[in-house]
Amino acid sequence: QVELVESGGGLVQAGGSLRLSCAASGRTLLAMGWFRQAPGMEREFVAAINRNDRTYYADFTKGRFTISRDNVKNTVYLQMNRLRPEDTAIYYCAADVGGGNKVLQYDYWGQGTQVTVSS
């Protein structure tokens, strides 16, 4: 069993930055990803990092977001810069053995953390 706990969300003005954290317990060296879901929208892929530290990003991140991991702490981070109002959503951390950019590729999910970007 894997437990994921996100933190770091909050309210920020457009153009600002936030760093989300996701601490994993139960297993190590999993592929991990970030997804987000805005009200009335489907959950969408943001970024992922596999067990070899290869990273993948959604096009809308356009160099604004960076995913990284600390294997000692078993934590993955999402650094978000130049935030826009359309980035407002609940951000979810996900983990699985293989990973990928689709919701169905992940068995383990955190509870989510709210990110709100004001204009």
mmCIF file with all atom_site columns, C-alpha atoms in Angstrom:
data_model
loop_
_atom_site.group_PDB
_atom_site.id
_atom_site.type_symbol
_atom_site.label_atom_id
_atom_site.label_alt_id
_atom_site.label_comp_id
_atom_site.label_asym_id
_atom_site.label_entity_id
_atom_site.label_seq_id
_atom_site.pdbx_PDB_ins_code
_atom_site.Cartn_x
_atom_site.Cartn_y
_atom_site.Cartn_z
_atom_site.occupancy
_atom_site.B_iso_or_equiv
_atom_site.pdbx_formal_charge
_atom_site.auth_seq_id
_atom_site.auth_comp_id
_atom_site.auth_asym_id
_atom_site.auth_atom_id
_atom_site.pdbx_PDB_model_num
ATOM 1   C CA . GLN A 1 1   ? 0.000   0.000  0.000   1.00 0.00 ? 1   GLN A CA 1
ATOM 2   C CA . VAL A 1 2   ? 1.162   3.516  -0.813  1.00 0.00 ? 2   VAL A CA 1
ATOM 3   C CA . GLU A 1 3   ? 0.065   6.690  0.938   1.00 0.00 ? 3   GLU A CA 1
ATOM 4   C CA . LEU A 1 4   ? 0.567   10.062 -0.728  1.00 0.00 ? 4   LEU A CA 1
ATOM 5   C CA . VAL A 1 5   ? 0.274   13.356 1.119   1.00 0.00 ? 5   VAL A CA 1
ATOM 6   C CA . GLU A 1 6   ? 0.363   16.623 -0.825  1.00 0.00 ? 6   GLU A CA 1
ATOM 7   C CA . SER A 1 7   ? 1.154   20.043 0.540   1.00 0.00 ? 7   SER A CA 1
ATOM 8   C CA . GLY A 1 8   ? 2.095   23.492 -0.705  1.00 0.00 ? 8   GLY A CA 1
ATOM 9   C CA . GLY A 1 9   ? -1.075  24.688 -2.364  1.00 0.00 ? 9   GLY A CA 1
ATOM 10  C CA . GLY A 1 10  ? -2.561  28.075 -1.708  1.00 0.00 ? 10  GLY A CA 1
ATOM 11  C CA . LEU A 1 11  ? -3.585  31.421 -3.124  1.00 0.00 ? 11  LEU A CA 1
ATOM 12  C CA . VAL A 1 12  ? -1.142  33.317 -5.308  1.00 0.00 ? 12  VAL A CA 1
ATOM 13  C CA . GLN A 1 13  ? -1.359  36.247 -7.688  1.00 0.00 ? 13  GLN A CA 1
ATOM 14  C CA . ALA A 1 14  ? -0.880  35.760 -11.399 1.00 0.00 ? 14  ALA A CA 1
ATOM 15  C CA . GLY A 1 15  ? 2.802   35.649 -12.238 1.00 0.00 ? 15  GLY A CA 1
ATOM 16  C CA . GLY A 1 16  ? 3.685   34.197 -8.851  1.00 0.00 ? 16  GLY A CA 1
ATOM 17  C CA . SER A 1 17  ? 5.116   30.830 -7.871  1.00 0.00 ? 17  SER A CA 1
ATOM 18  C CA . LEU A 1 18  ? 4.215   27.860 -5.721  1.00 0.00 ? 18  LEU A CA 1
ATOM 19  C CA . ARG A 1 19  ? 5.988   24.609 -4.933  1.00 0.00 ? 19  ARG A CA 1
ATOM 20  C CA . LEU A 1 20  ? 3.874   21.555 -4.317  1.00 0.00 ? 20  LEU A CA 1
ATOM 21  C CA . SER A 1 21  ? 5.227   18.589 -2.402  1.00 0.00 ? 21  SER A CA 1
ATOM 22  C CA . CYS A 1 22  ? 4.053   14.987 -2.298  1.00 0.00 ? 22  CYS A CA 1
ATOM 23  C CA . ALA A 1 23  ? 5.440   12.680 0.346   1.00 0.00 ? 23  ALA A CA 1
ATOM 24  C CA . ALA A 1 24  ? 5.083   8.975  -0.362  1.00 0.00 ? 24  ALA A CA 1
ATOM 25  C CA . SER A 1 25  ? 5.152   6.189  2.176   1.00 0.00 ? 25  SER A CA 1
ATOM 26  C CA . GLY A 1 26  ? 4.881   2.452  1.841   1.00 0.00 ? 26  GLY A CA 1
ATOM 27  C CA . ARG A 1 27  ? 6.992   1.926  -1.263  1.00 0.00 ? 27  ARG A CA 1
ATOM 28  C CA . THR A 1 28  ? 9.907   3.655  -2.898  1.00 0.00 ? 28  THR A CA 1
ATOM 29  C CA . LEU A 1 29  ? 11.189  4.257  -6.400  1.00 0.00 ? 29  LEU A CA 1
ATOM 30  C CA . LEU A 1 30  ? 7.769   4.590  -7.963  1.00 0.00 ? 30  LEU A CA 1
ATOM 31  C CA . ALA A 1 31  ? 6.924   6.615  -11.008 1.00 0.00 ? 31  ALA A CA 1
ATOM 32  C CA . MET A 1 32  ? 5.095   9.695  -9.785  1.00 0.00 ? 32  MET A CA 1
ATOM 33  C CA . GLY A 1 33  ? 2.947   12.261 -11.462 1.00 0.00 ? 33  GLY A CA 1
ATOM 34  C CA . TRP A 1 34  ? 0.952   15.410 -10.935 1.00 0.00 ? 34  TRP A CA 1
ATOM 35  C CA . PHE A 1 35  ? -2.532  15.894 -12.295 1.00 0.00 ? 35  PHE A CA 1
ATOM 36  C CA . ARG A 1 36  ? -5.022  18.692 -11.823 1.00 0.00 ? 36  ARG A CA 1
ATOM 37  C CA . GLN A 1 37  ? -8.764  19.100 -11.936 1.00 0.00 ? 37  GLN A CA 1
ATOM 38  C CA . ALA A 1 38  ? -10.635 22.344 -12.277 1.00 0.00 ? 38  ALA A CA 1
ATOM 39  C CA . PRO A 1 39  ? -14.353 22.627 -11.423 1.00 0.00 ? 39  PRO A CA 1
ATOM 40  C CA . GLY A 1 40  ? -16.481 20.942 -14.048 1.00 0.00 ? 40  GLY A CA 1
ATOM 41  C CA . MET A 1 41  ? -13.430 19.636 -15.899 1.00 0.00 ? 41  MET A CA 1
ATOM 42  C CA . GLU A 1 42  ? -11.822 16.242 -16.214 1.00 0.00 ? 42  GLU A CA 1
ATOM 43  C CA . ARG A 1 43  ? -8.642  15.478 -14.360 1.00 0.00 ? 43  ARG A CA 1
ATOM 44  C CA . GLU A 1 44  ? -5.698  16.262 -16.606 1.00 0.00 ? 44  GLU A CA 1
ATOM 45  C CA . PHE A 1 45  ? -2.026  15.393 -16.708 1.00 0.00 ? 45  PHE A CA 1
ATOM 46  C CA . VAL A 1 46  ? 0.491   18.007 -15.615 1.00 0.00 ? 46  VAL A CA 1
ATOM 47  C CA . ALA A 1 47  ? 3.879   16.324 -15.221 1.00 0.00 ? 47  ALA A CA 1
ATOM 48  C CA . ALA A 1 48  ? 5.474   13.004 -14.319 1.00 0.00 ? 48  ALA A CA 1
ATOM 49  C CA . ILE A 1 49  ? 8.829   11.577 -13.352 1.00 0.00 ? 49  ILE A CA 1
ATOM 50  C CA . ASN A 1 50  ? 9.679   7.925  -13.788 1.00 0.00 ? 50  ASN A CA 1
ATOM 51  C CA . ARG A 1 51  ? 11.913  5.683  -11.731 1.00 0.00 ? 51  ARG A CA 1
ATOM 52  C CA . ASN A 1 52  ? 14.914  6.690  -13.847 1.00 0.00 ? 52  ASN A CA 1
ATOM 53  C CA . ASP A 1 53  ? 14.192  10.387 -13.215 1.00 0.00 ? 53  ASP A CA 1
ATOM 54  C CA . ARG A 1 54  ? 13.054  10.980 -16.777 1.00 0.00 ? 54  ARG A CA 1
ATOM 55  C CA . THR A 1 55  ? 10.475  13.760 -16.798 1.00 0.00 ? 55  THR A CA 1
ATOM 56  C CA . TYR A 1 56  ? 7.356   14.371 -18.880 1.00 0.00 ? 56  TYR A CA 1
ATOM 57  C CA . TYR A 1 57  ? 5.242   17.510 -19.136 1.00 0.00 ? 57  TYR A CA 1
ATOM 58  C CA . ALA A 1 58  ? 1.931   18.607 -20.514 1.00 0.00 ? 58  ALA A CA 1
ATOM 59  C CA . ASP A 1 59  ? 2.263   21.183 -23.253 1.00 0.00 ? 59  ASP A CA 1
ATOM 60  C CA . PHE A 1 60  ? 0.545   23.884 -21.230 1.00 0.00 ? 60  PHE A CA 1
ATOM 61  C CA . THR A 1 61  ? 3.372   23.875 -18.691 1.00 0.00 ? 61  THR A CA 1
ATOM 62  C CA . LYS A 1 62  ? 5.619   25.363 -21.440 1.00 0.00 ? 62  LYS A CA 1
ATOM 63  C CA . GLY A 1 63  ? 8.700   25.500 -19.257 1.00 0.00 ? 63  GLY A CA 1
ATOM 64  C CA . ARG A 1 64  ? 6.831   27.114 -16.361 1.00 0.00 ? 64  ARG A CA 1
ATOM 65  C CA . PHE A 1 65  ? 6.599   23.959 -14.248 1.00 0.00 ? 65  PHE A CA 1
ATOM 66  C CA . THR A 1 66  ? 9.364   21.624 -13.096 1.00 0.00 ? 66  THR A CA 1
ATOM 67  C CA . ILE A 1 67  ? 8.924   18.210 -11.523 1.00 0.00 ? 67  ILE A CA 1
ATOM 68  C CA . SER A 1 68  ? 11.674  16.727 -9.377  1.00 0.00 ? 68  SER A CA 1
ATOM 69  C CA . ARG A 1 69  ? 12.120  14.110 -6.706  1.00 0.00 ? 69  ARG A CA 1
ATOM 70  C CA . ASP A 1 70  ? 14.164  13.482 -3.601  1.00 0.00 ? 70  ASP A CA 1
ATOM 71  C CA . ASN A 1 71  ? 14.594  9.736  -3.275  1.00 0.00 ? 71  ASN A CA 1
ATOM 72  C CA . VAL A 1 72  ? 15.994  9.999  0.245   1.00 0.00 ? 72  VAL A CA 1
ATOM 73  C CA . LYS A 1 73  ? 12.855  11.761 1.433   1.00 0.00 ? 73  LYS A CA 1
ATOM 74  C CA . ASN A 1 74  ? 10.637  9.786  -0.985  1.00 0.00 ? 74  ASN A CA 1
ATOM 75  C CA . THR A 1 75  ? 9.094   13.080 -2.018  1.00 0.00 ? 75  THR A CA 1
ATOM 76  C CA . VAL A 1 76  ? 8.236   14.555 -5.386  1.00 0.00 ? 76  VAL A CA 1
ATOM 77  C CA . TYR A 1 77  ? 7.940   18.282 -6.021  1.00 0.00 ? 77  TYR A CA 1
ATOM 78  C CA . LEU A 1 78  ? 6.204   20.449 -8.574  1.00 0.00 ? 78  LEU A CA 1
ATOM 79  C CA . GLN A 1 79  ? 7.705   23.902 -8.891  1.00 0.00 ? 79  GLN A CA 1
ATOM 80  C CA . MET A 1 80  ? 5.215   26.171 -10.626 1.00 0.00 ? 80  MET A CA 1
ATOM 81  C CA . ASN A 1 81  ? 6.355   29.560 -11.891 1.00 0.00 ? 81  ASN A CA 1
ATOM 82  C CA . ARG A 1 82  ? 4.590   32.326 -13.816 1.00 0.00 ? 82  ARG A CA 1
ATOM 83  C CA . LEU A 1 83  ? 1.247   31.027 -12.665 1.00 0.00 ? 83  LEU A CA 1
ATOM 84  C CA . ARG A 1 84  ? -1.896  32.018 -14.525 1.00 0.00 ? 84  ARG A CA 1
ATOM 85  C CA . PRO A 1 85  ? -5.537  32.170 -13.427 1.00 0.00 ? 85  PRO A CA 1
ATOM 86  C CA . GLU A 1 86  ? -6.248  29.176 -15.675 1.00 0.00 ? 86  GLU A CA 1
ATOM 87  C CA . ASP A 1 87  ? -3.856  27.117 -13.529 1.00 0.00 ? 87  ASP A CA 1
ATOM 88  C CA . THR A 1 88  ? -6.441  27.267 -10.744 1.00 0.00 ? 88  THR A CA 1
ATOM 89  C CA . ALA A 1 89  ? -7.389  23.696 -9.833  1.00 0.00 ? 89  ALA A CA 1
ATOM 90  C CA . ILE A 1 90  ? -7.003  20.958 -7.290  1.00 0.00 ? 90  ILE A CA 1
ATOM 91  C CA . TYR A 1 91  ? -3.622  19.369 -7.858  1.00 0.00 ? 91  TYR A CA 1
ATOM 92  C CA . TYR A 1 92  ? -3.257  15.660 -7.219  1.00 0.00 ? 92  TYR A CA 1
ATOM 93  C CA . CYS A 1 93  ? -0.162  13.570 -6.735  1.00 0.00 ? 93  CYS A CA 1
ATOM 94  C CA . ALA A 1 94  ? -0.213  10.053 -8.152  1.00 0.00 ? 94  ALA A CA 1
ATOM 95  C CA . ALA A 1 95  ? 2.115   7.068  -8.026  1.00 0.00 ? 95  ALA A CA 1
ATOM 96  C CA . ASP A 1 96  ? 2.495   3.692  -9.646  1.00 0.00 ? 96  ASP A CA 1
ATOM 97  C CA . VAL A 1 97  ? 5.136   1.289  -10.830 1.00 0.00 ? 97  VAL A CA 1
ATOM 98  C CA . GLY A 1 98  ? 5.049   2.327  -14.466 1.00 0.00 ? 98  GLY A CA 1
ATOM 99  C CA . GLY A 1 99  ? 3.486   5.780  -14.488 1.00 0.00 ? 99  GLY A CA 1
ATOM 100 C CA . GLY A 1 100 ? 2.620   7.765  -17.589 1.00 0.00 ? 100 GLY A CA 1
ATOM 101 C CA . ASN A 1 101 ? 0.425   10.669 -18.583 1.00 0.00 ? 101 ASN A CA 1
ATOM 102 C CA . LYS A 1 102 ? -2.985  9.095  -18.123 1.00 0.00 ? 102 LYS A CA 1
ATOM 103 C CA . VAL A 1 103 ? -5.144  8.902  -15.019 1.00 0.00 ? 103 VAL A CA 1
ATOM 104 C CA . LEU A 1 104 ? -5.735  5.176  -15.482 1.00 0.00 ? 104 LEU A CA 1
ATOM 105 C CA . GLN A 1 105 ? -2.002  4.470  -15.336 1.00 0.00 ? 105 GLN A CA 1
ATOM 106 C CA . TYR A 1 106 ? -1.877  5.318  -11.643 1.00 0.00 ? 106 TYR A CA 1
ATOM 107 C CA . ASP A 1 107 ? -3.266  3.233  -8.797  1.00 0.00 ? 107 ASP A CA 1
ATOM 108 C CA . TYR A 1 108 ? -2.312  5.502  -5.908  1.00 0.00 ? 108 TYR A CA 1
ATOM 109 C CA . TRP A 1 109 ? -3.568  9.050  -5.382  1.00 0.00 ? 109 TRP A CA 1
ATOM 110 C CA . GLY A 1 110 ? -3.233  11.768 -2.810  1.00 0.00 ? 110 GLY A CA 1
ATOM 111 C CA . GLN A 1 111 ? -6.105  13.789 -1.423  1.00 0.00 ? 111 GLN A CA 1
ATOM 112 C CA . GLY A 1 112 ? -5.284  16.845 -3.519  1.00 0.00 ? 112 GLY A CA 1
ATOM 113 C CA . THR A 1 113 ? -4.213  20.378 -2.723  1.00 0.00 ? 113 THR A CA 1
ATOM 114 C CA . GLN A 1 114 ? -5.988  23.514 -3.907  1.00 0.00 ? 114 GLN A CA 1
ATOM 115 C CA . VAL A 1 115 ? -4.117  26.018 -6.042  1.00 0.00 ? 115 VAL A CA 1
ATOM 116 C CA . THR A 1 116 ? -5.856  29.316 -6.704  1.00 0.00 ? 116 THR A CA 1
ATOM 117 C CA . VAL A 1 117 ? -4.327  31.966 -8.940  1.00 0.00 ? 117 VAL A CA 1
ATOM 118 C CA . SER A 1 118 ? -5.913  35.392 -8.796  1.00 0.00 ? 118 SER A CA 1
ATOM 119 C CA . SER A 1 119 ? -5.794  37.828 -11.687 1.00 0.00 ? 119 SER A CA 1
#
